Structure formats: structure tokens, C-alpha cells
Amino acid sequence: MKHDHWVNIEEIKPPMGELKFAAKATIHEIGKGEVDHGLGEVWGKTREEATQKMNEKIKQWLETQQ
């Protein structure tokens, strides 16, 4: 495993319509530090939806790094 990652969730205040949560990724290359991945942030109606969307973006990004 070359990378480790976290998804950070924040509540959007005020909400953007039905979208109430924003997810951002932190990705580290093991032994080297944080990576500038350029994934931005994604939004969801629930914490779970935002997390799921970001995890999918992370998965796709990690696949391109192999």
C-alpha cells in the first residue's frame, strides 16, 4: 500500500438546498507526506452520501497512481 487517506466531513452552513455536508480528502504517500491530489470537495444530503462520493473519487485517483 503506497497511500493512506482520510475523508473529512463538514456541515455546510447555510446548506445549499438539500446539500448539507461537504467532504474533502487528505491523502498521504506513506513515508513521504501529504499529496496534492486536486480532488476538491463533494457535497451530499447526508454525511454518508458525501463520504461515499469522496471515497469513489479517492478510489479512482488511487487507481491512476499505480
PDB file of N, CA and C in Angstrom:
ATOM      1  N   MET A   1       0.850  -1.183   0.000  1.00  0.00           N
ATOM      2  CA  MET A   1       0.000   0.000   0.000  1.00  0.00           C
ATOM      3  C   MET A   1       0.891   1.241   0.000  1.00  0.00           C
ATOM      4  N   LYS A   2       0.735   2.078  -0.985  1.00  0.00           N
ATOM      5  CA  LYS A   2       1.580   3.245  -1.167  1.00  0.00           C
ATOM      6  C   LYS A   2       0.979   4.513  -0.546  1.00  0.00           C
ATOM      7  N   HIS A   3      -0.358   4.537  -0.410  1.00  0.00           N
ATOM      8  CA  HIS A   3      -1.053   5.727   0.090  1.00  0.00           C
ATOM      9  C   HIS A   3      -1.998   5.378   1.235  1.00  0.00           C
ATOM     10  N   ASP A   4      -2.223   6.361   2.092  1.00  0.00           N
ATOM     11  CA  ASP A   4      -3.232   6.268   3.133  1.00  0.00           C
ATOM     12  C   ASP A   4      -4.106   7.504   2.985  1.00  0.00           C
ATOM     13  N   HIS A   5      -5.393   7.399   3.344  1.00  0.00           N
ATOM     14  CA  HIS A   5      -6.276   8.545   3.132  1.00  0.00           C
ATOM     15  C   HIS A   5      -7.345   8.653   4.213  1.00  0.00           C
ATOM     16  N   TRP A   6      -7.871   9.878   4.327  1.00  0.00           N
ATOM     17  CA  TRP A   6      -8.948  10.196   5.246  1.00  0.00           C
ATOM     18  C   TRP A   6      -9.962  11.052   4.510  1.00  0.00           C
ATOM     19  N   VAL A   7     -11.228  10.940   4.916  1.00  0.00           N
ATOM     20  CA  VAL A   7     -12.275  11.811   4.406  1.00  0.00           C
ATOM     21  C   VAL A   7     -12.753  12.672   5.572  1.00  0.00           C
ATOM     22  N   ASN A   8     -12.681  13.979   5.390  1.00  0.00           N
ATOM     23  CA  ASN A   8     -13.101  14.932   6.415  1.00  0.00           C
ATOM     24  C   ASN A   8     -14.451  15.521   6.014  1.00  0.00           C
ATOM     25  N   ILE A   9     -15.414  15.474   6.924  1.00  0.00           N
ATOM     26  CA  ILE A   9     -16.766  15.952   6.653  1.00  0.00           C
ATOM     27  C   ILE A   9     -17.031  17.227   7.450  1.00  0.00           C
ATOM     28  N   GLU A  10     -17.618  18.203   6.774  1.00  0.00           N
ATOM     29  CA  GLU A  10     -18.028  19.434   7.432  1.00  0.00           C
ATOM     30  C   GLU A  10     -19.478  19.727   7.080  1.00  0.00           C
ATOM     31  N   GLU A  11     -20.207  20.266   8.023  1.00  0.00           N
ATOM     32  CA  GLU A  11     -21.581  20.685   7.759  1.00  0.00           C
ATOM     33  C   GLU A  11     -21.549  22.018   7.028  1.00  0.00           C
ATOM     34  N   ILE A  12     -22.302  22.128   5.943  1.00  0.00           N
ATOM     35  CA  ILE A  12     -22.379  23.361   5.165  1.00  0.00           C
ATOM     36  C   ILE A  12     -23.363  24.300   5.849  1.00  0.00           C
ATOM     37  N   LYS A  13     -22.890  25.508   6.177  1.00  0.00           N
ATOM     38  CA  LYS A  13     -23.766  26.486   6.847  1.00  0.00           C
ATOM     39  C   LYS A  13     -23.676  27.802   6.100  1.00  0.00           C
ATOM     40  N   PRO A  14     -24.759  28.303   5.561  1.00  0.00           N
ATOM     41  CA  PRO A  14     -26.060  27.649   5.480  1.00  0.00           C
ATOM     42  C   PRO A  14     -26.024  26.563   4.408  1.00  0.00           C
ATOM     43  N   PRO A  15     -26.919  25.567   4.487  1.00  0.00           N
ATOM     44  CA  PRO A  15     -26.943  24.481   3.497  1.00  0.00           C
ATOM     45  C   PRO A  15     -27.202  25.017   2.090  1.00  0.00           C
ATOM     46  N   MET A  16     -26.744  24.270   1.110  1.00  0.00           N
ATOM     47  CA  MET A  16     -27.003  24.605  -0.289  1.00  0.00           C
ATOM     48  C   MET A  16     -28.198  23.768  -0.746  1.00  0.00           C
ATOM     49  N   GLY A  17     -29.392  24.247  -0.476  1.00  0.00           N
ATOM     50  CA  GLY A  17     -30.591  23.469  -0.784  1.00  0.00           C
ATOM     51  C   GLY A  17     -30.620  22.217   0.066  1.00  0.00           C
ATOM     52  N   GLU A  18     -30.721  21.061  -0.586  1.00  0.00           N
ATOM     53  CA  GLU A  18     -30.748  19.783   0.133  1.00  0.00           C
ATOM     54  C   GLU A  18     -29.353  19.323   0.549  1.00  0.00           C
ATOM     55  N   LEU A  19     -28.311  19.935  -0.017  1.00  0.00           N
ATOM     56  CA  LEU A  19     -26.943  19.520   0.275  1.00  0.00           C
ATOM     57  C   LEU A  19     -26.489  20.168   1.575  1.00  0.00           C
ATOM     58  N   LYS A  20     -26.219  19.311   2.556  1.00  0.00           N
ATOM     59  CA  LYS A  20     -25.904  19.801   3.893  1.00  0.00           C
ATOM     60  C   LYS A  20     -24.493  19.477   4.356  1.00  0.00           C
ATOM     61  N   PHE A  21     -23.772  18.616   3.626  1.00  0.00           N
ATOM     62  CA  PHE A  21     -22.449  18.183   4.071  1.00  0.00           C
ATOM     63  C   PHE A  21     -21.439  18.238   2.932  1.00  0.00           C
ATOM     64  N   ALA A  22     -20.214  18.651   3.266  1.00  0.00           N
ATOM     65  CA  ALA A  22     -19.109  18.703   2.316  1.00  0.00           C
ATOM     66  C   ALA A  22     -18.028  17.724   2.763  1.00  0.00           C
ATOM     67  N   ALA A  23     -17.439  17.031   1.809  1.00  0.00           N
ATOM     68  CA  ALA A  23     -16.372  16.080   2.109  1.00  0.00           C
ATOM     69  C   ALA A  23     -15.109  16.486   1.358  1.00  0.00           C
ATOM     70  N   LYS A  24     -13.990  16.471   2.086  1.00  0.00           N
ATOM     71  CA  LYS A  24     -12.677  16.735   1.500  1.00  0.00           C
ATOM     72  C   LYS A  24     -11.763  15.569   1.839  1.00  0.00           C
ATOM     73  N   ALA A  25     -10.813  15.312   0.967  1.00  0.00           N
ATOM     74  CA  ALA A  25      -9.886  14.197   1.168  1.00  0.00           C
ATOM     75  C   ALA A  25      -8.522  14.691   1.607  1.00  0.00           C
ATOM     76  N   THR A  26      -7.902  13.910   2.465  1.00  0.00           N
ATOM     77  CA  THR A  26      -6.492  14.075   2.795  1.00  0.00           C
ATOM     78  C   THR A  26      -5.817  12.765   2.407  1.00  0.00           C
ATOM     79  N   ILE A  27      -4.808  12.862   1.552  1.00  0.00           N
ATOM     80  CA  ILE A  27      -4.098  11.664   1.098  1.00  0.00           C
ATOM     81  C   ILE A  27      -2.614  11.847   1.393  1.00  0.00           C
ATOM     82  N   HIS A  28      -2.018  10.815   1.984  1.00  0.00           N
ATOM     83  CA  HIS A  28      -0.585  10.811   2.283  1.00  0.00           C
ATOM     84  C   HIS A  28       0.088   9.679   1.525  1.00  0.00           C
ATOM     85  N   GLU A  29       1.223   9.975   0.931  1.00  0.00           N
ATOM     86  CA  GLU A  29       2.063   8.910   0.389  1.00  0.00           C
ATOM     87  C   GLU A  29       2.909   8.432   1.556  1.00  0.00           C
ATOM     88  N   ILE A  30       2.820   7.167   1.852  1.00  0.00           N
ATOM     89  CA  ILE A  30       3.486   6.604   3.024  1.00  0.00           C
ATOM     90  C   ILE A  30       4.995   6.837   2.913  1.00  0.00           C
ATOM     91  N   GLY A  31       5.537   7.406   3.969  1.00  0.00           N
ATOM     92  CA  GLY A  31       6.962   7.697   4.028  1.00  0.00           C
ATOM     93  C   GLY A  31       7.360   9.023   3.420  1.00  0.00           C
ATOM     94  N   LYS A  32       6.421   9.727   2.757  1.00  0.00           N
ATOM     95  CA  LYS A  32       6.773  10.984   2.101  1.00  0.00           C
ATOM     96  C   LYS A  32       5.923  12.162   2.551  1.00  0.00           C
ATOM     97  N   GLY A  33       4.688  11.946   2.956  1.00  0.00           N
ATOM     98  CA  GLY A  33       3.847  13.037   3.430  1.00  0.00           C
ATOM     99  C   GLY A  33       2.614  13.275   2.569  1.00  0.00           C
ATOM    100  N   GLU A  34       1.975  14.412   2.823  1.00  0.00           N
ATOM    101  CA  GLU A  34       0.703  14.731   2.174  1.00  0.00           C
ATOM    102  C   GLU A  34       0.887  14.969   0.681  1.00  0.00           C
ATOM    103  N   VAL A  35      -0.112  14.521  -0.095  1.00  0.00           N
ATOM    104  CA  VAL A  35      -0.099  14.617  -1.551  1.00  0.00           C
ATOM    105  C   VAL A  35      -1.095  15.683  -1.998  1.00  0.00           C
ATOM    106  N   ASP A  36      -0.700  16.506  -2.968  1.00  0.00           N
ATOM    107  CA  ASP A  36      -1.614  17.473  -3.576  1.00  0.00           C
ATOM    108  C   ASP A  36      -2.386  16.730  -4.670  1.00  0.00           C
ATOM    109  N   HIS A  37      -3.580  16.258  -4.334  1.00  0.00           N
ATOM    110  CA  HIS A  37      -4.351  15.382  -5.226  1.00  0.00           C
ATOM    111  C   HIS A  37      -5.316  16.126  -6.134  1.00  0.00           C
ATOM    112  N   GLY A  38      -5.722  17.325  -5.789  1.00  0.00           N
ATOM    113  CA  GLY A  38      -6.615  18.108  -6.636  1.00  0.00           C
ATOM    114  C   GLY A  38      -8.044  17.596  -6.718  1.00  0.00           C
ATOM    115  N   LEU A  39      -8.504  16.835  -5.744  1.00  0.00           N
ATOM    116  CA  LEU A  39      -9.855  16.274  -5.798  1.00  0.00           C
ATOM    117  C   LEU A  39     -10.942  17.265  -5.378  1.00  0.00           C
ATOM    118  N   GLY A  40     -10.562  18.365  -4.782  1.00  0.00           N
ATOM    119  CA  GLY A  40     -11.562  19.343  -4.367  1.00  0.00           C
ATOM    120  C   GLY A  40     -12.453  18.810  -3.266  1.00  0.00           C
ATOM    121  N   GLU A  41     -13.741  19.175  -3.335  1.00  0.00           N
ATOM    122  CA  GLU A  41     -14.691  18.663  -2.352  1.00  0.00           C
ATOM    123  C   GLU A  41     -15.968  18.245  -3.062  1.00  0.00           C
ATOM    124  N   VAL A  42     -16.712  17.376  -2.404  1.00  0.00           N
ATOM    125  CA  VAL A  42     -18.012  16.928  -2.913  1.00  0.00           C
ATOM    126  C   VAL A  42     -19.060  17.190  -1.847  1.00  0.00           C
ATOM    127  N   TRP A  43     -20.312  17.260  -2.264  1.00  0.00           N
ATOM    128  CA  TRP A  43     -21.399  17.579  -1.347  1.00  0.00           C
ATOM    129  C   TRP A  43     -22.428  16.460  -1.333  1.00  0.00           C
ATOM    130  N   GLY A  44     -23.135  16.331  -0.221  1.00  0.00           N
ATOM    131  CA  GLY A  44     -24.177  15.330  -0.092  1.00  0.00           C
ATOM    132  C   GLY A  44     -25.277  15.781   0.851  1.00  0.00           C
ATOM    133  N   LYS A  45     -26.416  15.112   0.741  1.00  0.00           N
ATOM    134  CA  LYS A  45     -27.559  15.392   1.620  1.00  0.00           C
ATOM    135  C   LYS A  45     -27.273  14.908   3.037  1.00  0.00           C
ATOM    136  N   THR A  46     -26.477  13.844   3.145  1.00  0.00           N
ATOM    137  CA  THR A  46     -26.128  13.258   4.438  1.00  0.00           C
ATOM    138  C   THR A  46     -24.611  13.117   4.526  1.00  0.00           C
ATOM    139  N   ARG A  47     -24.111  12.903   5.739  1.00  0.00           N
ATOM    140  CA  ARG A  47     -22.676  12.640   5.919  1.00  0.00           C
ATOM    141  C   ARG A  47     -22.261  11.416   5.103  1.00  0.00           C
ATOM    142  N   GLU A  48     -23.110  10.410   5.140  1.00  0.00           N
ATOM    143  CA  GLU A  48     -22.801   9.161   4.456  1.00  0.00           C
ATOM    144  C   GLU A  48     -22.714   9.362   2.943  1.00  0.00           C
ATOM    145  N   GLU A  49     -23.642  10.145   2.381  1.00  0.00           N
ATOM    146  CA  GLU A  49     -23.630  10.386   0.937  1.00  0.00           C
ATOM    147  C   GLU A  49     -22.360  11.144   0.526  1.00  0.00           C
ATOM    148  N   ALA A  50     -22.002  12.173   1.273  1.00  0.00           N
ATOM    149  CA  ALA A  50     -20.796  12.936   0.960  1.00  0.00           C
ATOM    150  C   ALA A  50     -19.552  12.054   1.080  1.00  0.00           C
ATOM    151  N   THR A  51     -19.491  11.241   2.127  1.00  0.00           N
ATOM    152  CA  THR A  51     -18.361  10.330   2.323  1.00  0.00           C
ATOM    153  C   THR A  51     -18.258   9.337   1.177  1.00  0.00           C
ATOM    154  N   GLN A  52     -19.386   8.759   0.778  1.00  0.00           N
ATOM    155  CA  GLN A  52     -19.396   7.776  -0.307  1.00  0.00           C
ATOM    156  C   GLN A  52     -18.910   8.398  -1.616  1.00  0.00           C
ATOM    157  N   LYS A  53     -19.367   9.596  -1.928  1.00  0.00           N
ATOM    158  CA  LYS A  53     -18.944  10.266  -3.151  1.00  0.00           C
ATOM    159  C   LYS A  53     -17.439  10.527  -3.151  1.00  0.00           C
ATOM    160  N   MET A  54     -16.912  10.995  -2.016  1.00  0.00           N
ATOM    161  CA  MET A  54     -15.475  11.268  -1.946  1.00  0.00           C
ATOM    162  C   MET A  54     -14.671   9.986  -1.987  1.00  0.00           C
ATOM    163  N   ASN A  55     -15.135   8.944  -1.316  1.00  0.00           N
ATOM    164  CA  ASN A  55     -14.414   7.669  -1.367  1.00  0.00           C
ATOM    165  C   ASN A  55     -14.322   7.145  -2.796  1.00  0.00           C
ATOM    166  N   GLU A  56     -15.343   7.359  -3.603  1.00  0.00           N
ATOM    167  CA  GLU A  56     -15.307   6.938  -5.007  1.00  0.00           C
ATOM    168  C   GLU A  56     -14.263   7.744  -5.781  1.00  0.00           C
ATOM    169  N   LYS A  57     -14.199   9.051  -5.533  1.00  0.00           N
ATOM    170  CA  LYS A  57     -13.177   9.879  -6.192  1.00  0.00           C
ATOM    171  C   LYS A  57     -11.771   9.456  -5.767  1.00  0.00           C
ATOM    172  N   ILE A  58     -11.607   9.151  -4.482  1.00  0.00           N
ATOM    173  CA  ILE A  58     -10.298   8.701  -3.984  1.00  0.00           C
ATOM    174  C   ILE A  58      -9.921   7.390  -4.649  1.00  0.00           C
ATOM    175  N   LYS A  59     -10.858   6.464  -4.716  1.00  0.00           N
ATOM    176  CA  LYS A  59     -10.600   5.162  -5.338  1.00  0.00           C
ATOM    177  C   LYS A  59     -10.126   5.334  -6.776  1.00  0.00           C
ATOM    178  N   GLN A  60     -10.806   6.184  -7.534  1.00  0.00           N
ATOM    179  CA  GLN A  60     -10.412   6.426  -8.920  1.00  0.00           C
ATOM    180  C   GLN A  60      -9.025   7.058  -8.988  1.00  0.00           C
ATOM    181  N   TRP A  61      -8.739   8.014  -8.104  1.00  0.00           N
ATOM    182  CA  TRP A  61      -7.438   8.667  -8.090  1.00  0.00           C
ATOM    183  C   TRP A  61      -6.343   7.661  -7.768  1.00  0.00           C
ATOM    184  N   LEU A  62      -6.577   6.819  -6.756  1.00  0.00           N
ATOM    185  CA  LEU A  62      -5.562   5.820  -6.368  1.00  0.00           C
ATOM    186  C   LEU A  62      -5.275   4.853  -7.505  1.00  0.00           C
ATOM    187  N   GLU A  63      -6.283   4.486  -8.276  1.00  0.00           N
ATOM    188  CA  GLU A  63      -6.090   3.582  -9.413  1.00  0.00           C
ATOM    189  C   GLU A  63      -5.161   4.185 -10.458  1.00  0.00           C
ATOM    190  N   THR A  64      -5.206   5.513 -10.621  1.00  0.00           N
ATOM    191  CA  THR A  64      -4.331   6.172 -11.599  1.00  0.00           C
ATOM    192  C   THR A  64      -2.888   6.276 -11.097  1.00  0.00           C
ATOM    193  N   GLN A  65      -2.669   6.070  -9.800  1.00  0.00           N
ATOM    194  CA  GLN A  65      -1.337   6.213  -9.216  1.00  0.00           C
ATOM    195  C   GLN A  65      -0.533   4.919  -9.222  1.00  0.00           C
ATOM    196  N   GLN A  66      -1.123   3.833  -9.675  1.00  0.00           N
ATOM    197  CA  GLN A  66      -0.421   2.529  -9.653  1.00  0.00           C
ATOM    198  C   GLN A  66       0.388   2.324 -10.903  1.00  0.00           C
TER     199      GLN A  66
END
